Amino acid sequence: MVRAQPSLEFIPPALNPFVLRGTQLLLPVLLRSQTAITHIQAENTEVLVDLYRAFGAGKTRFIMAFRHPSPDDPFCMAYLLHRLVPQVARQQQISLPRPIHAHFLYDRGIPLWAGAHVSWLFSNLGGIPIHRGKVDRLGLRTARNLFVNGSFPMAVAPEGATNGHGEIVSPLEPGIAQLGFWGVEDLLKAGRAEQVFIVPIGIKYSYVQPAWQPIEKLLSELEADSGLKQGGGKEKIASMDEALLYQRLYRLGEHLLSLMEEFYTRFYRQTLPISVNAIATDTVSVENTSGLKRSSSERDFAARLQALMDAALQVAEQYFHFQPQGSTIERCRRLEQAGWDWIYREDIKQVEALSPVERGLADRIAQEANLRMWHMRLVENFVAVTGKYVREKPTIERFAETTLLMWETIARIKGSSTVRRPRLGKQSVQMTVGEPISVSDRWQTYQTSRRSAKQAITDLTRDLQTALEQTI
């Protein structure tokens, strides 16, 4: 039951060295208990060693822009900074200031579903909460100050949220580029000579052992949940059976898509460009055991999915009296903030001061806002889905990523309160530190005019996107 609450308070960063040290010591335990990760390695770690050394000498300020395909990414970044960077520094006989850490930005909504202990932990680790769907002046001002004056560099996931795809980088949000230019501006005003950089960091997960059997088992469960007759039987799925597994995976996706098209057409009067009763069962043809053949139905899948996401967002936008504007991700952020504004009310200072009738009405608004946000949450799961991700490269990782996205969707439709994804097998992680991108070198263009500043932010964001894609 969702109830009206006072507005969300800002959680100020309050770095506690004892909490930080305790987290560093517990990191191996956390990796074993909270993730399926067994091994993490990194390429070009010496780049970060050089930057941390220059940072300690007062020569640089930098932001680590890391890929965000999985909820486990923060553990990977912690391991990189707390274990791998010191290890490489010792190998190079370089002395770095301790502790090696970073302030980081996180979505203000995370403590709402992860729990109050997470807000306490993030604050004590120097995290800065940011509202994703509005101009969060206090959060941005805090981040700007810490970037220029803090004892550590910054770490930010410029994609803004996980997309569930190890080999697709979502469009980056421009805020990280803007933060970089603000840093240059503030340093110049203070008469300081530090150079500002943004460092792209790739994160890629691989299964230690092929997880075909766990995928097949999970797929069977999803088929049963969605009312689809299972197509794989009880035989074991081996790597050579990828074409059969893909047929089932695509068949499930097609089935879910058709069910949701019928749902939005029938109950929300949305217009969608296909027959709502066309639930395909065998639309993917299998070329052979080592190749996947694209069908005419598959060519329409991406267009149908985009139309469905648009319809789901419009259901929520109509309720909040919004016009569809911006990209899918921007529309999701806007709806999220609108829902929060109606649940966490600026005009309510103390819930206890409301009369029973006022509280009942406020709760009703909060419940309805939460219901409309449900449509947006469904769309969030599919912002990076193309309909051809697995077929183009049928690796175990892509199979697993797509199956897990379907699991999240079905779990949300079922109303499950489970937030932890199933583990399909042990994973290793390859991190790649890219070449630093100088923000200072772009300052002259940025400061010329407002139009030039906007273009400089666009160009820097584009170059960072390219750099992150090159780490895959």
CSV table of C-alpha atoms in Angstrom, one decimal, residues 132-453:
chain,number,residue,atom,x,y,z
A,132,ARG,CA,16.9,12.0,-12.2
A,133,GLY,CA,13.7,13.6,-13.5
A,134,LYS,CA,14.2,17.3,-12.6
A,135,VAL,CA,16.8,19.9,-12.1
A,136,ASP,CA,18.0,18.9,-8.6
A,137,ARG,CA,19.8,22.1,-7.7
A,138,LEU,CA,20.9,21.1,-4.2
A,139,GLY,CA,22.2,17.7,-5.5
A,140,LEU,CA,24.0,19.3,-8.4
A,141,ARG,CA,25.5,22.1,-6.3
A,142,THR,CA,26.8,19.5,-3.8
A,143,ALA,CA,28.3,17.4,-6.6
A,144,ARG,CA,29.9,20.5,-8.2
A,145,ASN,CA,31.5,21.5,-4.9
A,146,LEU,CA,32.8,18.1,-4.1
A,147,PHE,CA,34.2,17.7,-7.6
A,148,VAL,CA,36.3,20.8,-7.3
A,149,ASN,CA,37.1,20.7,-3.5
A,150,GLY,CA,36.6,17.2,-2.4
A,151,SER,CA,39.3,14.8,-1.3
A,152,PHE,CA,38.5,12.3,-4.0
A,153,PRO,CA,37.6,12.2,-7.7
A,154,MET,CA,34.1,11.5,-8.8
A,155,ALA,CA,32.5,8.3,-10.2
A,156,VAL,CA,29.3,8.5,-12.3
A,157,ALA,CA,27.3,6.1,-14.5
A,158,PRO,CA,26.4,8.4,-17.4
A,159,GLU,CA,23.8,6.0,-18.8
A,160,GLY,CA,21.7,6.9,-15.7
A,161,ALA,CA,20.4,3.4,-15.1
A,162,THR,CA,21.1,-0.2,-15.9
A,163,ASN,CA,19.9,-1.4,-19.3
A,164,GLY,CA,20.6,-5.1,-18.9
A,165,HIS,CA,22.8,-5.3,-22.0
A,166,GLY,CA,26.5,-5.9,-21.7
A,167,GLU,CA,27.2,-4.9,-25.3
A,168,ILE,CA,24.8,-2.0,-25.9
A,169,VAL,CA,25.6,1.4,-24.4
A,170,SER,CA,22.4,3.4,-23.7
A,171,PRO,CA,22.4,7.1,-24.8
A,172,LEU,CA,24.3,9.1,-22.2
A,173,GLU,CA,22.9,11.8,-20.2
A,174,PRO,CA,24.6,15.2,-20.7
A,175,GLY,CA,25.0,15.9,-17.0
A,176,ILE,CA,28.5,14.4,-16.7
A,177,ALA,CA,29.8,16.7,-19.5
A,178,GLN,CA,28.2,19.7,-17.8
A,179,LEU,CA,29.7,18.7,-14.5
A,180,GLY,CA,33.1,18.6,-16.1
A,181,PHE,CA,32.8,22.1,-17.6
A,182,TRP,CA,31.5,23.4,-14.3
A,183,GLY,CA,34.7,22.0,-12.7
A,184,VAL,CA,36.9,23.8,-15.2
A,185,GLU,CA,35.0,27.1,-14.6
A,186,ASP,CA,35.2,26.9,-10.8
A,187,LEU,CA,38.9,26.0,-10.9
A,188,LEU,CA,39.7,29.0,-13.1
A,189,LYS,CA,37.6,31.3,-10.9
A,190,ALA,CA,39.6,30.1,-7.9
A,191,GLY,CA,42.9,30.7,-9.7
A,192,ARG,CA,43.7,26.9,-9.7
A,193,ALA,CA,45.6,25.2,-12.5
A,194,GLU,CA,44.3,21.6,-12.2
A,195,GLN,CA,43.4,19.9,-15.5
A,196,VAL,CA,39.9,18.3,-15.7
A,197,PHE,CA,39.4,14.8,-17.3
A,198,ILE,CA,36.7,12.3,-17.8
A,199,VAL,CA,37.8,8.7,-17.9
A,200,PRO,CA,35.6,6.1,-19.6
A,201,ILE,CA,35.5,2.7,-17.9
A,202,GLY,CA,34.0,-0.4,-19.5
A,203,ILE,CA,32.5,-3.3,-17.5
A,204,LYS,CA,31.8,-6.6,-19.2
A,205,TYR,CA,30.5,-9.8,-17.6
A,206,SER,CA,31.1,-13.3,-18.8
A,207,TYR,CA,29.9,-16.7,-17.5
A,208,VAL,CA,32.7,-18.9,-16.1
A,209,GLN,CA,30.9,-22.0,-17.4
A,210,PRO,CA,28.2,-22.1,-20.1
A,211,ALA,CA,24.8,-21.6,-18.3
A,212,TRP,CA,22.6,-23.2,-20.9
A,213,GLN,CA,20.8,-25.4,-18.5
A,214,PRO,CA,19.9,-22.7,-16.0
A,215,ILE,CA,18.7,-20.5,-18.9
A,216,GLU,CA,16.5,-23.3,-20.2
A,217,LYS,CA,15.1,-23.9,-16.7
A,218,LEU,CA,14.3,-20.2,-16.2
A,219,LEU,CA,12.9,-20.0,-19.7
A,220,SER,CA,10.5,-22.9,-18.9
A,221,GLU,CA,9.4,-21.1,-15.7
A,222,LEU,CA,8.7,-18.0,-17.7
A,223,GLU,CA,6.8,-19.9,-20.4
A,224,ALA,CA,4.6,-21.4,-17.7
A,225,ASP,CA,4.0,-18.1,-16.0
A,226,SER,CA,2.9,-16.5,-19.3
A,227,GLY,CA,0.6,-19.4,-20.2
A,228,LEU,CA,2.7,-20.6,-23.1
A,229,LYS,CA,3.1,-24.2,-23.8
A,230,GLN,CA,6.7,-25.2,-23.2
A,231,GLY,CA,8.6,-26.0,-26.4
A,232,GLY,CA,11.8,-27.4,-25.1
A,233,GLY,CA,10.8,-30.5,-23.1
A,234,LYS,CA,13.1,-31.7,-20.4
A,235,GLU,CA,16.1,-32.4,-22.5
A,236,LYS,CA,19.4,-30.7,-21.6
A,237,ILE,CA,20.2,-27.6,-23.7
A,238,ALA,CA,23.9,-27.6,-24.9
A,239,SER,CA,25.7,-24.9,-26.6
A,240,MET,CA,25.1,-26.5,-30.0
A,241,ASP,CA,21.3,-26.1,-29.4
A,242,GLU,CA,21.4,-22.3,-29.5
A,243,ALA,CA,19.0,-22.2,-32.5
A,244,LEU,CA,16.3,-24.1,-30.7
A,245,LEU,CA,16.8,-22.1,-27.5
A,246,TYR,CA,16.6,-18.9,-29.6
A,247,GLN,CA,13.4,-20.1,-31.1
A,248,ARG,CA,11.9,-20.5,-27.6
A,249,LEU,CA,13.3,-17.2,-26.4
A,250,TYR,CA,11.9,-15.3,-29.3
A,251,ARG,CA,8.6,-17.2,-29.1
A,252,LEU,CA,8.2,-16.1,-25.5
A,253,GLY,CA,9.0,-12.5,-26.4
A,254,GLU,CA,6.5,-12.6,-29.2
A,255,HIS,CA,3.9,-14.0,-26.9
A,256,LEU,CA,4.5,-11.4,-24.2
A,257,LEU,CA,4.4,-8.7,-26.7
A,258,SER,CA,1.1,-9.8,-28.1
A,259,LEU,CA,-0.4,-10.1,-24.6
A,260,MET,CA,0.6,-6.6,-23.7
A,261,GLU,CA,-0.6,-5.3,-27.0
A,262,GLU,CA,-4.0,-6.8,-26.2
A,263,PHE,CA,-3.9,-5.4,-22.7
A,264,TYR,CA,-3.2,-1.8,-23.8
A,265,THR,CA,-5.6,-1.9,-26.7
A,266,ARG,CA,-8.5,-3.4,-24.8
A,267,PHE,CA,-8.3,-1.7,-21.4
A,268,TYR,CA,-6.6,1.6,-22.2
A,269,ARG,CA,-7.9,2.2,-25.7
A,270,GLN,CA,-4.5,2.6,-27.2
A,271,THR,CA,-4.0,2.2,-30.9
A,272,LEU,CA,-1.4,-0.3,-31.9
A,273,PRO,CA,-0.4,-1.2,-35.5
A,274,ILE,CA,-1.1,-5.0,-35.3
A,275,SER,CA,-3.9,-7.4,-34.6
A,276,VAL,CA,-4.1,-7.9,-30.9
A,277,ASN,CA,-5.0,-11.6,-31.4
A,278,ALA,CA,-2.0,-12.4,-33.5
A,279,ILE,CA,-0.1,-14.4,-30.9
A,280,ALA,CA,2.7,-16.1,-32.9
A,281,THR,CA,4.0,-19.5,-31.8
A,282,ASP,CA,6.4,-20.6,-34.4
A,283,THR,CA,7.5,-17.5,-36.3
A,284,VAL,CA,11.2,-18.0,-36.1
A,285,SER,CA,12.7,-20.5,-38.6
A,286,VAL,CA,15.8,-22.5,-37.6
A,287,GLU,CA,18.4,-22.5,-40.3
A,288,ASN,CA,20.7,-25.2,-38.7
A,289,THR,CA,22.2,-25.9,-35.3
A,290,SER,CA,24.9,-23.2,-35.7
A,291,GLY,CA,23.1,-20.4,-37.5
A,292,LEU,CA,20.0,-18.3,-36.8
A,293,LYS,CA,17.7,-17.2,-39.6
A,294,ARG,CA,15.7,-14.0,-39.4
A,295,SER,CA,12.0,-14.2,-40.1
A,296,SER,CA,9.6,-11.6,-41.5
A,297,SER,CA,7.9,-11.5,-38.1
A,298,GLU,CA,11.2,-10.8,-36.3
A,299,ARG,CA,11.8,-7.8,-38.6
A,300,ASP,CA,8.6,-6.3,-37.2
A,301,PHE,CA,9.4,-7.1,-33.6
A,302,ALA,CA,11.4,-3.9,-32.8
A,303,ALA,CA,8.8,-1.7,-34.4
A,304,ARG,CA,6.0,-3.4,-32.4
A,305,LEU,CA,7.9,-3.1,-29.2
A,306,GLN,CA,8.6,0.6,-29.7
A,307,ALA,CA,4.9,1.2,-30.4
A,308,LEU,CA,4.0,-0.7,-27.3
A,309,MET,CA,6.4,1.3,-25.1
A,310,ASP,CA,5.0,4.5,-26.6
A,311,ALA,CA,1.5,3.4,-25.7
A,312,ALA,CA,2.4,2.4,-22.2
A,313,LEU,CA,4.1,5.8,-21.6
A,314,GLN,CA,1.1,7.6,-23.1
A,315,VAL,CA,-1.2,5.9,-20.5
A,316,ALA,CA,0.9,7.4,-17.8
A,317,GLU,CA,1.5,10.8,-19.5
A,318,GLN,CA,-2.3,11.3,-20.1
A,319,TYR,CA,-2.9,10.8,-16.4
A,320,PHE,CA,-0.2,13.4,-15.5
A,321,HIS,CA,-1.4,15.7,-18.4
A,322,PHE,CA,2.0,15.5,-20.2
A,323,GLN,CA,2.6,15.7,-23.9
A,324,PRO,CA,5.0,13.1,-25.2
A,325,GLN,CA,8.3,14.9,-25.5
A,326,GLY,CA,11.9,13.7,-25.7
A,327,SER,CA,13.5,10.3,-25.9
A,328,THR,CA,12.0,7.2,-24.3
A,329,ILE,CA,14.5,7.5,-21.4
A,330,GLU,CA,13.6,11.2,-20.9
A,331,ARG,CA,9.9,10.5,-20.9
A,332,CYS,CA,10.5,7.8,-18.2
A,333,ARG,CA,12.5,10.2,-16.0
A,334,ARG,CA,9.8,12.9,-16.3
A,335,LEU,CA,7.0,10.4,-15.4
A,336,GLU,CA,9.1,9.1,-12.5
A,337,GLN,CA,9.5,12.6,-11.0
A,338,ALA,CA,5.8,13.3,-11.5
A,339,GLY,CA,4.9,10.2,-9.6
A,340,TRP,CA,7.2,11.1,-6.8
A,341,ASP,CA,5.9,14.6,-6.6
A,342,TRP,CA,2.4,13.2,-6.0
A,343,ILE,CA,3.6,10.6,-3.4
A,344,TYR,CA,6.2,12.7,-1.7
A,345,ARG,CA,4.4,16.0,-1.4
A,346,GLU,CA,6.0,19.4,-1.1
A,347,ASP,CA,2.8,20.7,0.5
A,348,ILE,CA,2.8,18.1,3.3
A,349,LYS,CA,5.1,18.9,6.1
A,350,GLN,CA,3.7,16.6,8.7
A,351,VAL,CA,1.5,13.7,7.8
A,352,GLU,CA,0.2,13.5,11.4
A,353,ALA,CA,-1.2,17.0,11.0
A,354,LEU,CA,-3.7,16.0,8.3
A,355,SER,CA,-7.3,15.2,9.1
A,356,PRO,CA,-8.4,11.6,8.4
A,357,VAL,CA,-10.2,12.8,5.3
A,358,GLU,CA,-7.3,14.8,4.0
A,359,ARG,CA,-5.0,11.8,4.7
A,360,GLY,CA,-7.4,9.5,2.8
A,361,LEU,CA,-7.5,11.8,-0.2
A,362,ALA,CA,-3.7,12.3,-0.2
A,363,ASP,CA,-3.2,8.5,0.0
A,364,ARG,CA,-5.6,8.0,-2.9
A,365,ILE,CA,-3.5,10.4,-5.1
A,366,ALA,CA,-0.4,8.6,-4.0
A,367,GLN,CA,-1.8,5.2,-4.9
A,368,GLU,CA,-3.0,6.3,-8.3
A,369,ALA,CA,0.3,7.9,-9.1
A,370,ASN,CA,2.1,4.7,-8.2
A,371,LEU,CA,-0.2,2.7,-10.5
A,372,ARG,CA,0.6,5.0,-13.4
A,373,MET,CA,4.3,4.7,-12.7
A,374,TRP,CA,4.0,1.0,-13.1
A,375,HIS,CA,3.6,1.5,-16.8
A,376,MET,CA,6.8,3.5,-16.9
A,377,ARG,CA,8.7,0.8,-15.0
A,378,LEU,CA,7.7,-1.7,-17.6
A,379,VAL,CA,9.1,0.5,-20.4
A,380,GLU,CA,12.4,0.9,-18.4
A,381,ASN,CA,13.1,-2.8,-18.8
A,382,PHE,CA,13.1,-2.5,-22.6
A,383,VAL,CA,14.8,0.8,-23.5
A,384,ALA,CA,17.8,-1.0,-25.0
A,385,VAL,CA,15.9,-4.0,-26.6
A,386,THR,CA,16.4,-4.2,-30.4
A,387,GLY,CA,14.8,-7.5,-31.2
A,388,LYS,CA,18.0,-8.8,-32.8
A,389,TYR,CA,20.5,-8.6,-30.0
A,390,VAL,CA,20.7,-12.4,-29.5
A,391,ARG,CA,20.4,-13.3,-33.2
A,392,GLU,CA,23.3,-11.1,-34.2
A,393,LYS,CA,25.6,-12.7,-31.7
A,394,PRO,CA,24.1,-15.7,-29.9
A,395,THR,CA,26.5,-15.9,-27.0
A,396,ILE,CA,25.5,-17.3,-23.6
A,397,GLU,CA,25.8,-13.7,-22.2
A,398,ARG,CA,23.3,-12.3,-24.6
A,399,PHE,CA,20.9,-15.2,-24.1
A,400,ALA,CA,21.1,-14.7,-20.3
A,401,GLU,CA,20.7,-10.9,-20.5
A,402,THR,CA,17.5,-11.2,-22.6
A,403,THR,CA,16.0,-14.0,-20.5
A,404,LEU,CA,16.6,-12.0,-17.3
A,405,LEU,CA,15.0,-8.9,-18.9
A,406,MET,CA,11.9,-11.1,-19.5
A,407,TRP,CA,12.1,-12.3,-16.0
A,408,GLU,CA,12.0,-8.8,-14.6
A,409,THR,CA,9.1,-7.9,-16.8
A,410,ILE,CA,7.0,-10.9,-15.8
A,411,ALA,CA,7.9,-10.4,-12.1
A,412,ARG,CA,6.7,-6.8,-12.4
A,413,ILE,CA,3.4,-7.9,-14.1
A,414,LYS,CA,2.9,-10.6,-11.4
A,415,GLY,CA,3.4,-8.0,-8.7
A,416,SER,CA,6.3,-9.7,-7.2
A,417,SER,CA,8.2,-7.9,-4.5
A,418,THR,CA,11.4,-9.8,-5.4
A,419,VAL,CA,14.1,-7.3,-6.5
A,420,ARG,CA,17.1,-9.7,-6.8
A,421,ARG,CA,17.6,-11.4,-10.2
A,422,PRO,CA,18.1,-15.1,-10.4
A,423,ARG,CA,21.7,-16.2,-10.7
A,424,LEU,CA,22.4,-18.3,-13.8
A,425,GLY,CA,26.0,-19.1,-13.0
A,426,LYS,CA,29.3,-17.8,-11.8
A,427,GLN,CA,30.6,-14.8,-13.6
A,428,SER,CA,34.0,-13.1,-14.3
A,429,VAL,CA,34.3,-9.4,-15.0
A,430,GLN,CA,36.6,-7.6,-17.5
A,431,MET,CA,37.0,-3.9,-16.8
A,432,THR,CA,38.7,-1.6,-19.3
A,433,VAL,CA,40.0,1.8,-18.5
A,434,GLY,CA,39.9,4.0,-21.5
A,435,GLU,CA,42.0,7.0,-22.5
A,436,PRO,CA,41.2,10.1,-20.4
A,437,ILE,CA,39.2,12.8,-22.3
A,438,SER,CA,40.4,16.3,-21.5
A,439,VAL,CA,37.6,18.7,-20.6
A,440,SER,CA,40.0,21.6,-20.1
A,441,ASP,CA,41.1,21.4,-23.7
A,442,ARG,CA,37.5,22.1,-24.7
A,443,TRP,CA,37.0,25.1,-22.4
A,444,GLN,CA,37.7,27.8,-24.9
A,445,THR,CA,34.9,26.5,-27.2
A,446,TYR,CA,32.5,26.1,-24.3
A,447,GLN,CA,32.9,29.6,-22.8
A,448,THR,CA,32.5,31.4,-26.2
A,449,SER,CA,28.7,31.6,-26.1
A,450,ARG,CA,25.6,29.9,-24.8
A,451,ARG,CA,25.2,28.1,-28.1
A,452,SER,CA,28.8,27.1,-28.1
A,453,ALA,CA,28.5,25.7,-24.6
